[in-house]
Coordinates of N, CA and C in Angstrom, one line a residue:
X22 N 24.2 -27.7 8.4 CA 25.0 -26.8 7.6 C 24.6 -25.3 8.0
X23 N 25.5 -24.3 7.8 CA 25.3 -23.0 7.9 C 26.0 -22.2 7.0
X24 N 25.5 -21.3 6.5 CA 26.7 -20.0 6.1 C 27.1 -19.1 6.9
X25 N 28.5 -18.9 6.9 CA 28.8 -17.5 7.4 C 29.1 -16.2 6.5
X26 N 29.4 -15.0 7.1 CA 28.9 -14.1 6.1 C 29.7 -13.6 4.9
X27 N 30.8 -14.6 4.5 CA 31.0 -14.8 3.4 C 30.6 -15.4 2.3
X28 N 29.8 -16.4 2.8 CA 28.6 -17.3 2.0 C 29.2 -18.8 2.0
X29 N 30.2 -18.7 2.5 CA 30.7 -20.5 2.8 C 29.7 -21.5 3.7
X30 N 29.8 -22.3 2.9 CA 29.0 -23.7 4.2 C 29.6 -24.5 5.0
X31 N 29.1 -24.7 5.9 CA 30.2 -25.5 6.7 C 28.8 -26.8 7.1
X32 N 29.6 -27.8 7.4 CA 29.3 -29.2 7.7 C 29.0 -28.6 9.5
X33 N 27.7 -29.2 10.1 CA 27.6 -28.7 11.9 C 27.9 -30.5 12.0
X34 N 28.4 -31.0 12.9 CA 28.5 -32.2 13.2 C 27.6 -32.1 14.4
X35 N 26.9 -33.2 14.2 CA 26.2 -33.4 15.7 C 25.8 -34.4 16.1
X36 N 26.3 -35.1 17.6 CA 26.2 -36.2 18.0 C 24.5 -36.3 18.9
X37 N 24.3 -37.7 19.4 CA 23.1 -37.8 19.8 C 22.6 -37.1 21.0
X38 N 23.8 -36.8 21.8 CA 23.6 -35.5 23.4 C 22.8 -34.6 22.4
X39 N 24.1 -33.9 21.5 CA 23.6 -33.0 20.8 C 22.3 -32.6 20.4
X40 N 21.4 -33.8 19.7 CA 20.2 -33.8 19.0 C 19.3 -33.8 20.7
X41 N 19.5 -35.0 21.4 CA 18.8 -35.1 22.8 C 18.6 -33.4 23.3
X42 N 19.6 -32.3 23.5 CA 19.7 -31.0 23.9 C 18.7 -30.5 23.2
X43 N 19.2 -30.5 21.7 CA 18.0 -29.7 21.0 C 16.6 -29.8 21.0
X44 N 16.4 -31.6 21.0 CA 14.7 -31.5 21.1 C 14.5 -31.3 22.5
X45 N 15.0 -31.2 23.2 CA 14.6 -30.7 24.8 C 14.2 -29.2 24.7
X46 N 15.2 -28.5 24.3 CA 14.6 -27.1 23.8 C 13.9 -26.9 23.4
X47 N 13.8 -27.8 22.1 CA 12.5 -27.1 21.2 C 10.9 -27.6 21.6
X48 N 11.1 -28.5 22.6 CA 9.7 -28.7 23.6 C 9.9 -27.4 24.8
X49 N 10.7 -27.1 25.7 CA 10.8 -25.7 26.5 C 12.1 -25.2 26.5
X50 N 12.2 -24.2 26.0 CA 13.3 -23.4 26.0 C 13.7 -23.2 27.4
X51 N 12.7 -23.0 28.2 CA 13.1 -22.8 29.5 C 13.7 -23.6 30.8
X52 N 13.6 -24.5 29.9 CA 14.1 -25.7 31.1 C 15.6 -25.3 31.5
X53 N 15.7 -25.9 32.7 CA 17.0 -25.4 33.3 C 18.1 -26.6 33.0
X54 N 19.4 -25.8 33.0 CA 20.6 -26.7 32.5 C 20.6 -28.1 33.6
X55 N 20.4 -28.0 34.3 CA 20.3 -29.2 35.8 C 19.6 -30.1 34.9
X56 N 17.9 -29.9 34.6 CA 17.3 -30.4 34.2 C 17.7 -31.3 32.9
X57 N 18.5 -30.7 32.3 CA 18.8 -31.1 30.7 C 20.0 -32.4 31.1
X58 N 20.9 -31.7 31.8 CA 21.5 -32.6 32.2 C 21.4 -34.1 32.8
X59 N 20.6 -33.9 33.6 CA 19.6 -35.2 34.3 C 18.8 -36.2 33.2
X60 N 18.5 -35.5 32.1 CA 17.8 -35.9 31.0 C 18.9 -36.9 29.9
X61 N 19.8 -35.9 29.3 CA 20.8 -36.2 28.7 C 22.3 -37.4 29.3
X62 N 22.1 -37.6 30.5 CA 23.0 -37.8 31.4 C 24.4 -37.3 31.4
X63 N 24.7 -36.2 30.6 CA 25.8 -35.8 30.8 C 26.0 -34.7 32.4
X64 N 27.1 -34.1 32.7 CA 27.4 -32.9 33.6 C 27.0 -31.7 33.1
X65 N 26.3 -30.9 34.3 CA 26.1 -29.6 34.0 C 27.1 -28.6 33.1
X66 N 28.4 -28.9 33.4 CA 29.6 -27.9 32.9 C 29.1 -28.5 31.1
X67 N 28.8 -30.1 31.1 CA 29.2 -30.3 29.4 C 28.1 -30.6 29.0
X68 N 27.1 -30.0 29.3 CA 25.9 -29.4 28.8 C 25.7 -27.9 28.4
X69 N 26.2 -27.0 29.2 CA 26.7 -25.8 29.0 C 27.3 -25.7 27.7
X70 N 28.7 -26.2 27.6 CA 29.1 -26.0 26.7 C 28.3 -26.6 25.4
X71 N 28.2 -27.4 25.5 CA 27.5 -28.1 24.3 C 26.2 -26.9 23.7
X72 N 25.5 -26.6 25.1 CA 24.8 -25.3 24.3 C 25.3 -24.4 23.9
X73 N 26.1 -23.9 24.1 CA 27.2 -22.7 23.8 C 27.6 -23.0 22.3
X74 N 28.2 -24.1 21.9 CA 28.9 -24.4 20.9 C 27.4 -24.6 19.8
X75 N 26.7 -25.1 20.0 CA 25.5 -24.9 19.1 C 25.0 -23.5 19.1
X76 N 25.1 -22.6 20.0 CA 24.4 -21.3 19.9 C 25.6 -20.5 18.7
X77 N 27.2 -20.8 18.7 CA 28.0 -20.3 18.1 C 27.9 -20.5 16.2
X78 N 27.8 -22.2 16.6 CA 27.4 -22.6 15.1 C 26.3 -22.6 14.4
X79 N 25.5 -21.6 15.0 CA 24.2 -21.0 14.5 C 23.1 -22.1 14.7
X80 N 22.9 -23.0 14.8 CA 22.3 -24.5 15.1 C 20.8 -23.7 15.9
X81 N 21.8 -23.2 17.3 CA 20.6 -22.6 17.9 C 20.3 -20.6 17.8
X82 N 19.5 -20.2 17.1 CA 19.8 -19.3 16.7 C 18.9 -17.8 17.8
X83 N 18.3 -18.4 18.6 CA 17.3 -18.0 19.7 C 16.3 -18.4 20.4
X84 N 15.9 -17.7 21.7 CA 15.5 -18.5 22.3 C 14.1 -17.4 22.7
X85 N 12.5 -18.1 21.9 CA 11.5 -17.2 21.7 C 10.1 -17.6 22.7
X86 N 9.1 -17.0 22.7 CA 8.1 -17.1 23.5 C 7.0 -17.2 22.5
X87 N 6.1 -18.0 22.7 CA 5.4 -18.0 22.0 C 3.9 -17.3 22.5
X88 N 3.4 -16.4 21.6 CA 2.5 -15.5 22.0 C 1.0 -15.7 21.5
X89 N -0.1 -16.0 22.0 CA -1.3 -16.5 21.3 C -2.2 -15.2 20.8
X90 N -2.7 -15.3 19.9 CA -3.8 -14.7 19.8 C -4.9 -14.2 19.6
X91 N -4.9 -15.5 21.1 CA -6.6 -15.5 21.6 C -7.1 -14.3 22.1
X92 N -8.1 -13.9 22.3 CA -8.6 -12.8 22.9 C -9.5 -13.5 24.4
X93 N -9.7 -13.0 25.2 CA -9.9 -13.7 26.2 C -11.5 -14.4 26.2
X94 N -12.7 -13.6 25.8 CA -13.8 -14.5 25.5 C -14.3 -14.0 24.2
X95 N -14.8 -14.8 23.4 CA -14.9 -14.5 21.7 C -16.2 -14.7 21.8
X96 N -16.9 -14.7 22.8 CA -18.6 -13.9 22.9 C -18.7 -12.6 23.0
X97 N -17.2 -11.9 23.5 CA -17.6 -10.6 23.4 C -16.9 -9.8 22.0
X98 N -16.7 -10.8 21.1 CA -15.6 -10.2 20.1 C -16.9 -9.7 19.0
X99 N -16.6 -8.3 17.9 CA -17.0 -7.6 17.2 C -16.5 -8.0 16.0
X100 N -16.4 -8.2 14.9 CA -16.1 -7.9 13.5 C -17.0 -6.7 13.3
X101 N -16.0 -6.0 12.7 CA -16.7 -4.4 11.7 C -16.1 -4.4 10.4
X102 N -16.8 -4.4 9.7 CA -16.3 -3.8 8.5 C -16.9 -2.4 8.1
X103 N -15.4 -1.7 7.7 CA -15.7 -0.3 7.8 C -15.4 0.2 6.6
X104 N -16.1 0.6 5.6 CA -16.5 1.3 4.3 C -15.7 2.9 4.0
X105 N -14.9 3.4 3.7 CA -14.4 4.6 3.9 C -14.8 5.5 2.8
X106 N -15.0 6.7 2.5 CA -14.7 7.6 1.8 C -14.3 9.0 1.9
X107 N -12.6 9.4 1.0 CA -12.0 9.5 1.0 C -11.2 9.8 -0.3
X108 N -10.8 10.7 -1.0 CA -9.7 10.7 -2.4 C -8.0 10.9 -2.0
X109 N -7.7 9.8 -2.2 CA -6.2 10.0 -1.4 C -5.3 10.7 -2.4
X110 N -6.4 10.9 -3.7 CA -5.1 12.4 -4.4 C -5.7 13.9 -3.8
X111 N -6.6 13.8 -3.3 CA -6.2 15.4 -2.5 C -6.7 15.3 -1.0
X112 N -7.3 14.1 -0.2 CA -6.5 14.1 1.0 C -5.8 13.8 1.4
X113 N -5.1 14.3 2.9 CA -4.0 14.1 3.0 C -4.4 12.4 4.2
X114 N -5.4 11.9 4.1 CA -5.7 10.9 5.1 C -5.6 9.7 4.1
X115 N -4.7 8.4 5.2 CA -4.3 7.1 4.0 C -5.2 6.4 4.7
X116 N -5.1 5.0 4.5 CA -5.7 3.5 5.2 C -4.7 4.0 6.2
X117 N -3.2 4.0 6.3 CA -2.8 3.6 7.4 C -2.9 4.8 8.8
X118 N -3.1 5.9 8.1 CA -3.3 6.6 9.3 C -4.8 6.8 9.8
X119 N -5.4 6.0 9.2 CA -7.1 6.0 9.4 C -6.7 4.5 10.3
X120 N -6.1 3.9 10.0 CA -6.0 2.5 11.0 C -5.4 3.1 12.2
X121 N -4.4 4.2 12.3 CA -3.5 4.0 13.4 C -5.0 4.9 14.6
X122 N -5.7 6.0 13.7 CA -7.3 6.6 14.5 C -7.9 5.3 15.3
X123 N -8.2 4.6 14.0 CA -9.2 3.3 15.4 C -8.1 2.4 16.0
X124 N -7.6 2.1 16.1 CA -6.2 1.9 16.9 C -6.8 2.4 18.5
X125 N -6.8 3.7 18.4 CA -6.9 4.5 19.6 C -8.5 4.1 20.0
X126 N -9.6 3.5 19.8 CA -10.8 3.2 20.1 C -10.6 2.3 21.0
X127 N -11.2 2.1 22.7 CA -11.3 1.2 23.6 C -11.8 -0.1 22.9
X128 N -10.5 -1.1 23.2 CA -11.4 -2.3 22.7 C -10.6 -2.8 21.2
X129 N -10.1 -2.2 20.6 CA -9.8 -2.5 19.6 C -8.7 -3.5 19.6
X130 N -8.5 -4.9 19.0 CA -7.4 -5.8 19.1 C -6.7 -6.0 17.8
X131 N -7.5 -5.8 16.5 CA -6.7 -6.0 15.1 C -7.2 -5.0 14.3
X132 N -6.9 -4.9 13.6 CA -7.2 -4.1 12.1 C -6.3 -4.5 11.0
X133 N -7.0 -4.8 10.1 CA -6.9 -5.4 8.7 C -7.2 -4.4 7.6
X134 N -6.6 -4.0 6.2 CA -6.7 -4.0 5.3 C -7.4 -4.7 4.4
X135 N -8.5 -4.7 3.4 CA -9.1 -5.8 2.8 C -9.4 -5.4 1.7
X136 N -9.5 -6.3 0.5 CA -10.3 -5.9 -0.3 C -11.6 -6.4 -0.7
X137 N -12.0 -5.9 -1.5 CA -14.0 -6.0 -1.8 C -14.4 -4.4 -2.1
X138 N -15.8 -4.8 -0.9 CA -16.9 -3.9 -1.0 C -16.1 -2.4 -0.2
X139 N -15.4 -3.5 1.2 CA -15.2 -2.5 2.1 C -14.1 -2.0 2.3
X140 N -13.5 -1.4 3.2 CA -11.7 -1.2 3.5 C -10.8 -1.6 4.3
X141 N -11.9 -2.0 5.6 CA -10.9 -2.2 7.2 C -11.7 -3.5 7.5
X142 N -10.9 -4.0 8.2 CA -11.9 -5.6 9.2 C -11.2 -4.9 10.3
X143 N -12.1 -4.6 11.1 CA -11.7 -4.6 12.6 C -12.6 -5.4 13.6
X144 N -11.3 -6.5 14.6 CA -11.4 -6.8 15.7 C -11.5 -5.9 16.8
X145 N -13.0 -5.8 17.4 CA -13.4 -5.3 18.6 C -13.8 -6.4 19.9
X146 N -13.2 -5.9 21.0 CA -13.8 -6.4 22.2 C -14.9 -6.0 22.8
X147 N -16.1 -6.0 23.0 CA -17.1 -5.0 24.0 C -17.8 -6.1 24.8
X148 N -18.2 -5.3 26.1 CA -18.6 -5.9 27.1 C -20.3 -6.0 27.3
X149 N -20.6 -5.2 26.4 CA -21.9 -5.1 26.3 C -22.9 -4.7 25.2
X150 N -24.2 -4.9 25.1 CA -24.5 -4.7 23.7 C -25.1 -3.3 23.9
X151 N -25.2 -2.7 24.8 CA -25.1 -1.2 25.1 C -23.4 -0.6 25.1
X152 N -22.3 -1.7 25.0 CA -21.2 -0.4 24.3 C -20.9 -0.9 23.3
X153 N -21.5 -2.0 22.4 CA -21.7 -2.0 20.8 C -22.4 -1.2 20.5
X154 N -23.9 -0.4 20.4 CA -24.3 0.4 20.2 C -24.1 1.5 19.9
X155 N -22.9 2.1 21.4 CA -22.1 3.3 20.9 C -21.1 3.3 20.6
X156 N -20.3 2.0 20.4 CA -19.3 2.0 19.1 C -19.7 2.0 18.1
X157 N -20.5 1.5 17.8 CA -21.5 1.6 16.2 C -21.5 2.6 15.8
X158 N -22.1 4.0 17.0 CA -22.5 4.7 16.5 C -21.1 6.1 16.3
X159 N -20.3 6.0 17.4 CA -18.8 6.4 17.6 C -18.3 6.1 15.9
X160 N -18.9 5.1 15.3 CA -17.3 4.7 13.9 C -18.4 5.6 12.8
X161 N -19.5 5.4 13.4 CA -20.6 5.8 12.2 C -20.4 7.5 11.9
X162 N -19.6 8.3 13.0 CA -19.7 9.5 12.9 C -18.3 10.0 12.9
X163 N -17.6 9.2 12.6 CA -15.9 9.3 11.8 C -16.0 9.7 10.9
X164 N -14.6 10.8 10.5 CA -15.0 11.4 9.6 C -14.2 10.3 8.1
X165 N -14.7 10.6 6.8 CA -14.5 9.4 6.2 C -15.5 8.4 5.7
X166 N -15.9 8.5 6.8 CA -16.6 6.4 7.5 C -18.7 6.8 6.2
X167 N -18.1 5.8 5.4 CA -19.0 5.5 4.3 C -20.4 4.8 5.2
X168 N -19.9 3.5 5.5 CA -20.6 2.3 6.1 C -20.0 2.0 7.3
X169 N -20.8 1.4 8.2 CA -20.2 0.3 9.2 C -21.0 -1.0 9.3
X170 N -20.6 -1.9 9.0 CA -20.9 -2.8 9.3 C -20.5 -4.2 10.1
X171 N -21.0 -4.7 11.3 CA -20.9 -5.1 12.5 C -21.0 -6.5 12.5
X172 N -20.7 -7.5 12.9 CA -21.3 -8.9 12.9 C -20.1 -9.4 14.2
X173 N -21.0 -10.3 15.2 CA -20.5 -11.0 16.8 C -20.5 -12.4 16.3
X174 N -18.8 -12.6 16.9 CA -18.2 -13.4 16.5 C -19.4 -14.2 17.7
X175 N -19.8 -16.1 17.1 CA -20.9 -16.9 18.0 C -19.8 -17.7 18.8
X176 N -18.5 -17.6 17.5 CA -17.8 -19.1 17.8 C -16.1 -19.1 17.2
X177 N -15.2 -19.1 18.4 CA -13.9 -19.6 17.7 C -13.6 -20.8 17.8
X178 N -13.1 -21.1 16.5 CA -12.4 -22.5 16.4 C -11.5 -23.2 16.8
X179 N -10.3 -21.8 16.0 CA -8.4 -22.0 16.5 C -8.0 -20.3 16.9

């Protein structure tokens, strides 16, 4: 079923090619019509169409990449948690534009908002424990920056 954008539903009918197409996709989007065909045993032309008419009836609504986000070795990954102070009724500096500052820091892959003790969780990459040191010491002399506090990731899981 689908709505269109008057809010009606419509019945999608779909036969077993049909279902055969889709889980083919939804293991690789990329596979080529040849391929699908060869699979499904239908012809390339009524494979086409068949995907066409499912992309129309909303069935198939895009076709996405999946993006991971691993970091490449998580021996060299940093956790910081960074402490701020700051009155945001008479500065003009938020979280978010104090995020988008370490943003610009080599190395940097996430930044988080948190609550607790502290303000920021930032994911750092460093290659060495001599350029942790002067990252340490680089956040420690931000202006704002209350605390920093540091801890190296030993071990990822997922």
């Amino acid at each position: 079923m689908y709505k269109d954008n008057f809010d009606r539903v419509y019945l999608v009918m779909r036969d077993r090619f049909d279902q055969q197409i889709l889980d083919l996709l939804q293991q690789n989007a990329r596979i080529s019509v040849s391929e699908l065909a060869k699979s499904v045993n239908l012809s390339r032309t009524a494979v086409t169409a068949r995907i066409k008419k499912l992309e129309q009836d909303g069935t198939i609504e895009g076709y996405h990449a999946v993006v991971t986000n691993k970091r490449p070795d998580s021996e060299n990954t940093i956790c910081a948690y960074l402490a701020l102070k700051f009155d945001t009724s008479t500065s003009n500096t938020t979280f978010e534009s104090y995020a988008q500052r370490i943003q610009l820091i080599d190395g940097v892959f996430h930044c988080y908002g948190i609550s607790g003790e502290t303000d920021l969780m930032v994911y750092i990459e460093v290659e060495s424990m001599k350029q942790l040191y002067s990252l340490h010491d680089r956040l420690n002399q931000l202006e704002h920056m209350r605390q920093v506090t540091t801890h190296m990731v030993i071990r990822q899981f997922f």
